[in-house]
N, CA and C atoms as an extended XYZ file, in Angstrom:
438
Properties=species:S:1:pos:R:3:atomname:S:1:resname:S:1:resid:I:1 pbc="F F F"
N        79.128       82.273       94.554 N   MET     1
C        80.576       82.295       94.435 CA  MET     1
C        81.129       80.944       94.866 C   MET     1
N        82.120       80.481       94.117 N   MET     2
C        82.775       79.214       94.428 CA  MET     2
C        84.269       79.357       94.138 C   MET     2
N        85.080       78.776       94.981 N   ILE     3
C        86.523       78.772       94.758 CA  ILE     3
C        86.875       77.506       93.987 C   ILE     3
N        87.397       77.686       92.779 N   LEU     4
C        87.834       76.547       91.980 CA  LEU     4
C        89.152       76.009       92.504 C   LEU     4
N        90.042       76.913       92.919 N   GLY     5
C        91.329       76.466       93.424 CA  GLY     5
C        92.171       77.610       93.941 C   GLY     5
N        93.112       77.242       94.787 N   ILE     6
C        94.093       78.186       95.327 CA  ILE     6
C        95.466       77.571       95.103 C   ILE     6
N        96.385       78.375       94.625 N   GLY     7
C        97.743       77.898       94.404 CA  GLY     7
C        98.743       78.893       94.947 C   GLY     7
N        99.848       78.372       95.417 N   THR     8
C       100.918       79.242       95.911 CA  THR     8
C       102.253       78.673       95.452 C   THR     8
N       103.232       79.539       95.302 N   ASP     9
C       104.562       79.096       94.910 CA  ASP     9
C       105.600       80.034       95.493 C   ASP     9
N       106.745       79.474       95.812 N   LEU    10
C       107.870       80.208       96.384 CA  LEU    10
C       109.091       79.918       95.518 C   LEU    10
N       109.809       80.971       95.108 N   VAL    11
C       110.982       80.826       94.255 CA  VAL    11
C       112.186       81.458       94.944 C   VAL    11
N       113.299       80.747       94.918 N   ASP    12
C       114.570       81.287       95.397 CA  ASP    12
C       115.203       82.049       94.236 C   ASP    12
N       115.233       83.364       94.326 N   CYS    13
C       115.727       84.227       93.252 CA  CYS    13
C       117.164       83.894       92.848 C   CYS    13
N       117.952       83.426       93.783 N   ARG    14
C       119.366       83.149       93.507 CA  ARG    14
C       119.538       82.069       92.444 C   ARG    14
N       118.554       81.197       92.282 N   ARG    15
C       118.638       80.142       91.269 CA  ARG    15
C       118.574       80.720       89.853 C   ARG    15
N       118.027       81.922       89.693 N   LEU    16
C       117.866       82.518       88.373 CA  LEU    16
C       119.065       83.358       87.939 C   LEU    16
N       119.866       83.797       88.867 N   ILE    17
C       120.966       84.720       88.562 CA  ILE    17
C       121.919       84.193       87.481 C   ILE    17
N       122.285       82.906       87.464 N   PRO    18
C       123.188       82.436       86.404 CA  PRO    18
C       122.652       82.624       84.984 C   PRO    18
N       121.340       82.734       84.827 N   PHE    19
C       120.729       82.900       83.509 CA  PHE    19
C       120.548       84.364       83.117 C   PHE    19
N       120.961       85.281       83.984 N   LEU    20
C       120.656       86.688       83.769 CA  LEU    20
C       121.859       87.553       83.424 C   LEU    20
N       122.935       86.941       82.980 N   SER    21
C       124.064       87.739       82.501 CA  SER    21
C       123.616       88.474       81.243 C   SER    21
N       124.318       89.513       80.868 N   GLU    22
C       123.959       90.293       79.676 CA  GLU    22
C       123.839       89.380       78.452 C   GLU    22
N       124.716       88.367       78.358 N   ALA    23
C       124.735       87.487       77.185 CA  ALA    23
C       123.516       86.570       77.119 C   ALA    23
N       123.013       86.122       78.245 N   LEU    24
C       121.931       85.135       78.263 CA  LEU    24
C       120.549       85.705       78.534 C   LEU    24
N       120.488       86.856       79.185 N   ARG    25
C       119.219       87.369       79.717 CA  ARG    25
C       118.103       87.449       78.675 C   ARG    25
N       118.357       88.091       77.538 N   HIS    26
C       117.281       88.317       76.560 CA  HIS    26
C       116.714       86.986       76.054 C   HIS    26
N       117.584       86.052       75.710 N   ARG    27
C       117.135       84.749       75.201 CA  ARG    27
C       116.350       83.995       76.271 C   ARG    27
N       116.816       84.049       77.494 N   PHE    28
C       116.142       83.370       78.611 CA  PHE    28
C       114.755       83.969       78.849 C   PHE    28
N       114.663       85.291       78.883 N   LEU    29
C       113.383       85.954       79.118 CA  LEU    29
C       112.397       85.669       77.999 C   LEU    29
N       112.846       85.707       76.739 N   LYS    30
C       111.961       85.478       75.586 CA  LYS    30
C       111.370       84.072       75.594 C   LYS    30
N       112.071       83.150       76.204 N   LYS    31
C       111.595       81.764       76.220 CA  LYS    31
C       110.382       81.586       77.136 C   LYS    31
N       110.298       82.362       78.215 N   PHE    32
C       109.288       82.114       79.238 CA  PHE    32
C       108.292       83.251       79.449 C   PHE    32
N       108.617       84.453       78.973 N   LEU    33
C       107.770       85.613       79.245 CA  LEU    33
C       107.239       86.229       77.961 C   LEU    33
N       106.110       86.920       78.074 N   THR    34
C       105.579       87.659       76.934 CA  THR    34
C       106.380       88.955       76.767 C   THR    34
N       106.225       89.587       75.620 N   ASN    35
C       106.932       90.854       75.383 CA  ASN    35
C       106.533       91.920       76.397 C   ASN    35
N       105.250       91.959       76.777 N   ARG    36
C       104.807       92.951       77.773 CA  ARG    36
C       105.436       92.683       79.137 C   ARG    36
N       105.574       91.407       79.510 N   GLU    37
C       106.204       91.092       80.790 CA  GLU    37
C       107.668       91.512       80.782 C   GLU    37
N       108.348       91.251       79.683 N   ILE    38
C       109.763       91.626       79.568 CA  ILE    38
C       109.915       93.141       79.664 C   ILE    38
N       109.068       93.868       78.950 N   ALA    39
C       109.132       95.336       78.979 CA  ALA    39
C       108.905       95.855       80.396 C   ALA    39
N       107.923       95.289       81.106 N   TYR    40
C       107.652       95.723       82.480 CA  TYR    40
C       108.863       95.459       83.369 C   TYR    40
N       109.422       94.261       83.287 N   ILE    41
C       110.555       93.911       84.151 CA  ILE    41
C       111.745       94.812       83.864 C   ILE    41
N       112.041       95.055       82.590 N   GLU    42
C       113.170       95.919       82.252 CA  GLU    42
C       112.956       97.340       82.761 C   GLU    42
N       111.735       97.844       82.628 N   GLU    43
C       111.420       99.190       83.121 CA  GLU    43
C       111.526       99.250       84.646 C   GLU    43
N       110.992       98.242       85.317 N   LYS    44
C       111.007       98.196       86.782 CA  LYS    44
C       112.443       98.122       87.304 C   LYS    44
N       113.252       97.254       86.696 N   VAL    45
C       114.647       97.119       87.130 CA  VAL    45
C       115.399       98.424       86.904 C   VAL    45
N       115.164       99.074       85.766 N   GLY    46
C       115.803      100.370       85.504 CA  GLY    46
C       115.472      101.392       86.571 C   GLY    46
N       114.202      101.428       86.969 N   ALA    47
C       113.781      102.374       88.019 CA  ALA    47
C       114.401      101.999       89.359 C   ALA    47
N       114.428      100.711       89.666 N   LEU    48
C       114.985      100.273       90.951 CA  LEU    48
C       116.484      100.531       91.049 C   LEU    48
N       117.188      100.425       89.932 N   LEU    49
C       118.635      100.661       89.945 CA  LEU    49
C       118.976      102.092       90.367 C   LEU    49
N       118.085      103.027       90.075 N   LYS    50
C       118.329      104.421       90.437 CA  LYS    50
C       118.279      104.635       91.949 C   LYS    50
N       117.528      103.783       92.650 N   PHE    51
C       117.313      103.985       94.076 CA  PHE    51
C       117.910      102.901       94.958 C   PHE    51
N       118.481      101.866       94.356 N   ASN    52
C       118.961      100.731       95.135 CA  ASN    52
C       120.453      100.552       94.913 C   ASN    52
N       121.213      100.791       95.933 N   GLU    53
C       122.656      100.631       95.822 CA  GLU    53
C       123.130       99.302       96.387 C   GLU    53
N       122.246       98.534       96.990 N   LYS    54
C       122.636       97.297       97.657 CA  LYS    54
C       122.594       96.073       96.746 C   LYS    54
N       121.693       96.071       95.755 N   LYS    55
C       121.519       94.892       94.916 CA  LYS    55
C       122.056       95.153       93.514 C   LYS    55
N       122.592       94.089       92.906 N   SER    56
C       123.091       94.176       91.538 CA  SER    56
C       121.920       94.161       90.556 C   SER    56
N       122.206       94.494       89.321 N   LYS    57
C       121.187       94.458       88.268 CA  LYS    57
C       120.632       93.039       88.127 C   LYS    57
N       121.509       92.034       88.203 N   GLU    58
C       121.070       90.644       88.077 CA  GLU    58
C       120.159       90.250       89.234 C   GLU    58
N       120.469       90.700       90.448 N   GLU    59
C       119.607       90.397       91.596 CA  GLU    59
C       118.232       91.040       91.443 C   GLU    59
N       118.203       92.280       90.958 N   LEU    60
C       116.921       92.958       90.750 CA  LEU    60
C       116.106       92.276       89.652 C   LEU    60
N       116.776       91.865       88.565 N   PHE    61
C       116.085       91.103       87.522 CA  PHE    61
C       115.556       89.793       88.096 C   PHE    61
N       116.365       89.119       88.887 N   ALA    62
C       115.970       87.822       89.448 CA  ALA    62
C       114.724       87.957       90.316 C   ALA    62
N       114.643       89.016       91.101 N   ILE    63
C       113.467       89.225       91.958 CA  ILE    63
C       112.205       89.376       91.104 C   ILE    63
N       112.268       90.236       90.099 N   GLN    64
C       111.096       90.471       89.253 CA  GLN    64
C       110.716       89.223       88.458 C   GLN    64
N       111.716       88.552       87.932 N   LEU    65
C       111.472       87.331       87.166 CA  LEU    65
C       110.902       86.230       88.057 C   LEU    65
N       111.433       86.098       89.254 N   ALA    66
C       110.957       85.067       90.183 CA  ALA    66
C       109.492       85.279       90.540 C   ALA    66
N       109.077       86.539       90.687 N   LYS    67
C       107.661       86.805       90.979 CA  LYS    67
C       106.775       86.347       89.813 C   LYS    67
N       107.226       86.589       88.590 N   SER    68
C       106.454       86.135       87.424 CA  SER    68
C       106.387       84.614       87.368 C   SER    68
N       107.519       83.956       87.564 N   PHE    69
C       107.531       82.490       87.569 CA  PHE    69
C       106.621       81.940       88.662 C   PHE    69
N       106.711       82.523       89.849 N   ALA    70
C       105.887       82.057       90.970 CA  ALA    70
C       104.403       82.218       90.655 C   ALA    70
N       104.033       83.331       90.027 N   ALA    71
C       102.622       83.570       89.678 CA  ALA    71
C       102.125       82.538       88.674 C   ALA    71
N       102.936       82.231       87.685 N   LYS    72
C       102.552       81.260       86.667 CA  LYS    72
C       102.405       79.865       87.278 C   LYS    72
N       103.331       79.486       88.121 N   GLU    73
C       103.262       78.191       88.786 CA  GLU    73
C       102.083       78.134       89.752 C   GLU    73
N       101.837       79.209       90.484 N   ALA    74
C       100.700       79.244       91.418 CA  ALA    74
C        99.380       79.111       90.656 C   ALA    74
N        99.283       79.743       89.473 N   PHE    75
C        98.072       79.599       88.670 CA  PHE    75
C        97.870       78.141       88.260 C   PHE    75
N        98.931       77.492       87.796 N   SER    76
C        98.795       76.097       87.359 CA  SER    76
C        98.383       75.195       88.523 C   SER    76
N        98.832       75.521       89.718 N   LYS    77
C        98.428       74.757       90.905 CA  LYS    77
C        96.965       75.034       91.259 C   LYS    77
N        96.557       76.291       91.187 N   ALA    78
C        95.162       76.637       91.479 CA  ALA    78
C        94.224       75.971       90.474 C   ALA    78
N        94.677       75.858       89.231 N   LEU    79
C        93.891       75.210       88.193 CA  LEU    79
C        93.818       73.697       88.431 C   LEU    79
N        94.799       73.193       89.159 N   GLY    80
C        94.814       71.764       89.485 CA  GLY    80
C        95.465       70.897       88.435 C   GLY    80
N        96.220       71.508       87.532 N   THR    81
C        96.817       70.740       86.438 CA  THR    81
C        98.336       70.704       86.478 C   THR    81
N        98.960       71.710       87.063 N   GLY    82
C       100.388       71.864       86.859 CA  GLY    82
C       100.615       72.203       85.393 C   GLY    82
N       101.853       72.165       84.947 N   PHE    83
C       102.140       72.453       83.539 CA  PHE    83
C       102.147       71.147       82.762 C   PHE    83
N       101.028       70.882       82.133 N   GLN    84
C       100.871       69.690       81.314 CA  GLN    84
C        99.842       69.969       80.240 C   GLN    84
N        99.592       68.992       79.406 N   LYS    85
C        98.543       69.076       78.388 CA  LYS    85
C        98.708       70.285       77.468 C   LYS    85
N        99.944       70.669       77.161 N   GLY    86
C       100.164       71.765       76.226 CA  GLY    86
C       100.153       73.146       76.829 C   GLY    86
N       100.125       73.251       78.155 N   MET    87
C       100.188       74.569       78.795 CA  MET    87
C       101.620       75.094       78.723 C   MET    87
N       101.740       76.393       78.491 N   TYR    88
C       103.056       77.028       78.426 CA  TYR    88
C       103.100       78.221       79.367 C   TYR    88
N       104.293       78.530       79.838 N   LEU    89
C       104.465       79.686       80.718 CA  LEU    89
C       103.988       80.973       80.045 C   LEU    89
N       104.186       81.084       78.742 N   LYS    90
C       103.782       82.301       78.031 CA  LYS    90
C       102.266       82.434       77.918 C   LYS    90
N       101.508       81.354       78.189 N   ASP    91
C       100.041       81.420       78.188 CA  ASP    91
C        99.513       82.189       79.394 C   ASP    91
N       100.364       82.389       80.374 N   ILE    92
C        99.972       83.034       81.628 CA  ILE    92
C       100.806       84.298       81.753 C   ILE    92
N       100.161       85.438       81.576 N   GLU    93
C       100.882       86.712       81.600 CA  GLU    93
C       100.569       87.474       82.876 C   GLU    93
N       101.609       87.924       83.536 N   VAL    94
C       101.447       88.773       84.714 CA  VAL    94
C       101.443       90.223       84.228 C   VAL    94
N       100.332       90.910       84.458 N   SER    95
C       100.180       92.311       84.057 CA  SER    95
C        99.932       93.153       85.299 C   SER    95
N        99.882       94.457       85.105 N   ARG    96
C        99.592       95.387       86.210 CA  ARG    96
C        98.519       96.362       85.764 C   ARG    96
N        97.651       96.756       86.702 N   ASP    97
C        96.671       97.792       86.376 CA  ASP    97
C        97.337       99.161       86.545 C   ASP    97
N        96.589      100.221       86.384 N   PHE    98
C        97.161      101.568       86.414 CA  PHE    98
C        97.736      101.949       87.775 C   PHE    98
N        97.345      101.231       88.826 N   LEU    99
C        97.907      101.479       90.155 CA  LEU    99
C        99.081      100.546       90.481 C   LEU    99
N        99.377       99.615       89.570 N   GLY   100
C       100.462       98.665       89.793 CA  GLY   100
C       100.024       97.336       90.369 C   GLY   100
N        98.716       97.164       90.610 N   LYS   101
C        98.213       95.906       91.149 CA  LYS   101
C        98.369       94.798       90.104 C   LYS   101
N        98.980       93.676       90.479 N   PRO   102
C        99.176       92.607       89.500 CA  PRO   102
C        97.891       91.823       89.243 C   PRO   102
N        97.769       91.367       88.007 N   PHE   103
C        96.671       90.475       87.642 CA  PHE   103
C        97.156       89.549       86.537 C   PHE   103
N        96.398       88.501       86.271 N   LEU   104
C        96.775       87.506       85.277 CA  LEU   104
C        95.908       87.619       84.033 C   LEU   104
N        96.542       87.443       82.885 N   GLU   105
C        95.845       87.324       81.615 CA  GLU   105
C        96.190       85.938       81.069 C   GLU   105
N        95.159       85.154       80.788 N   ILE   106
C        95.344       83.758       80.401 CA  ILE   106
C        94.969       83.583       78.936 C   ILE   106
N        95.807       82.872       78.179 N   THR   107
C        95.561       82.612       76.760 CA  THR   107
C        95.902       81.154       76.453 C   THR   107
N        95.742       80.787       75.194 N   GLY   108
C        96.182       79.480       74.707 CA  GLY   108
C        95.544       78.304       75.417 C   GLY   108
N        96.313       77.251       75.547 N   LYS   109
C        95.836       76.016       76.166 CA  LYS   109
C        95.433       76.228       77.618 C   LYS   109
N        96.114       77.127       78.309 N   SER   110
C        95.768       77.416       79.707 CA  SER   110
C        94.346       77.955       79.801 C   SER   110
N        93.970       78.831       78.861 N   LEU   111
C        92.619       79.375       78.843 CA  LEU   111
C        91.606       78.284       78.504 C   LEU   111
N        91.939       77.421       77.548 N   GLU   112
C        91.039       76.319       77.188 CA  GLU   112
C        90.762       75.413       78.393 C   GLU   112
N        91.802       75.075       79.130 N   ILE   113
C        91.645       74.206       80.302 CA  ILE   113
C        90.799       74.904       81.360 C   ILE   113
N        91.066       76.187       81.599 N   LEU   114
C        90.287       76.952       82.575 CA  LEU   114
C        88.820       76.993       82.164 C   LEU   114
N        88.556       77.316       80.912 N   GLN   115
C        87.174       77.389       80.441 CA  GLN   115
C        86.469       76.036       80.543 C   GLN   115
N        87.221       74.965       80.374 N   GLY   116
C        86.650       73.627       80.480 CA  GLY   116
C        86.221       73.259       81.897 C   GLY   116
N        86.686       74.005       82.864 N   LYS   117
C        86.339       73.740       84.264 CA  LYS   117
C        85.213       74.637       84.773 C   LYS   117
N        84.722       75.520       83.899 N   VAL   118
C        83.718       76.501       84.311 CA  VAL   118
C        82.430       76.263       83.521 C   VAL   118
N        81.312       76.196       84.218 N   ASP   119
C        80.012       76.040       83.558 CA  ASP   119
C        79.697       77.258       82.710 C   ASP   119
N        78.975       77.019       81.605 N   LEU   120
C        78.557       78.123       80.738 CA  LEU   120
C        77.763       79.148       81.532 C   LEU   120
N        77.987       80.404       81.232 N   GLY   121
C        77.275       81.478       81.910 CA  GLY   121
C        77.940       81.948       83.187 C   GLY   121
N        78.943       81.233       83.653 N   LYS   122
C        79.646       81.618       84.875 CA  LYS   122
C        80.840       82.496       84.510 C   LYS   122
N        81.205       83.374       85.417 N   LYS   123
C        82.362       84.251       85.228 CA  LYS   123
C        83.508       83.780       86.113 C   LYS   123
N        84.698       84.017       85.633 N   VAL   124
C        85.906       83.641       86.358 CA  VAL   124
C        86.614       84.910       86.816 C   VAL   124
N        86.996       84.941       88.072 N   HIS   125
C        87.817       86.022       88.611 CA  HIS   125
C        89.115       85.390       89.114 C   HIS   125
N        90.226       85.933       88.651 N   LEU   126
C        91.534       85.470       89.095 CA  LEU   126
C        92.112       86.497       90.053 C   LEU   126
N        92.504       86.047       91.207 N   HIS   127
C        93.104       86.924       92.212 CA  HIS   127
C        94.575       86.554       92.338 C   HIS   127
N        95.445       87.554       92.305 N   LEU   128
C        96.890       87.333       92.363 CA  LEU   128
C        97.508       88.232       93.419 C   LEU   128
N        98.341       87.633       94.247 N   SER   129
C        99.122       88.392       95.217 CA  SER   129
C       100.586       88.008       95.049 C   SER   129
N       101.458       89.009       94.964 N   LEU   130
C       102.902       88.804       94.806 CA  LEU   130
C       103.637       89.430       95.976 C   LEU   130
N       104.719       88.797       96.369 N   SER   131
C       105.523       89.342       97.457 CA  SER   131
C       106.968       88.911       97.262 C   SER   131
N       107.894       89.719       97.768 N   ASP   132
C       109.294       89.302       97.733 CA  ASP   132
C       110.038       89.841       98.939 C   ASP   132
N       110.963       89.069       99.370 N   GLU   133
C       111.946       89.440      100.392 CA  GLU   133
C       113.196       88.669       99.994 C   GLU   133
N       114.118       89.383       99.342 N   TYR   134
C       115.281       88.709       98.786 CA  TYR   134
C       115.928       87.808       99.832 C   TYR   134
N       116.186       86.568       99.478 N   PRO   135
C       116.268       85.982       98.145 CA  PRO   135
C       115.012       85.233       97.676 C   PRO   135
N       113.864       85.488       98.270 N   TYR   136
C       112.664       84.733       97.905 CA  TYR   136
C       111.595       85.623       97.286 C   TYR   136
N       110.834       85.016       96.387 N   ALA   137
C       109.657       85.652       95.803 CA  ALA   137
C       108.514       84.663       95.912 C   ALA   137
N       107.326       85.164       96.199 N   GLN   138
C       106.170       84.311       96.454 CA  GLN   138
C       104.959       84.832       95.696 C   GLN   138
N       104.112       83.918       95.257 N   ALA   139
C       102.860       84.301       94.608 CA  ALA   139
C       101.738       83.398       95.105 C   ALA   139
N       100.553       83.963       95.178 N   GLN   140
C        99.368       83.204       95.518 CA  GLN   140
C        98.280       83.572       94.512 C   GLN   140
N        97.589       82.550       94.007 N   VAL   141
C        96.516       82.739       93.045 CA  VAL   141
C        95.268       82.030       93.561 C   VAL   141
N        94.139       82.731       93.439 N   MET   142
C        92.857       82.112       93.744 CA  MET   142
C        91.985       82.258       92.508 C   MET   142
N        91.365       81.145       92.101 N   ILE   143
C        90.427       81.150       90.980 CA  ILE   143
C        89.033       81.084       91.564 C   ILE   143
N        88.262       82.142       91.311 N   GLU   144
C        86.916       82.271       91.843 CA  GLU   144
C        85.923       82.208       90.679 C   GLU   144
N        84.853       81.449       90.865 N   ILE   145
C        83.805       81.342       89.851 CA  ILE   145
C        82.525       81.942       90.418 C   ILE   145
N        81.910       82.855       89.638 N   CYS   146
C        80.676       83.516       90.069 CA  CYS   146
C        79.557       83.199       89.091 C   CYS   146
């Protein structure tokens, strides 16, 4: 086992709120997230609205969106590249398993760069941890090669 890289990122959710009005939200989300990520966030916010009387819909969207952004940025840091060489935010998808545990699915140029850093025959394990305490969201990614 070898650690290729560890990345972490912290996002201030309040910076995203201006982009999350009803008029702008869909266009903004489509630019940076996959359809599955958008569906998850919309479902999660809908569920949270039923139980949360303290935060607005925009604040709840901002928290979920900030966690996705933080995860994507943390992955690019763990990879050691940042967002360059044709990497896009949509190449890095934050998904959940059946228990809700987050994990990353990598495609496109991001996958090509990752594969270029791994010897043939080796397996890659991506570890993702997400956390939030409004107004902040944090993500940590570790890339492990076995």
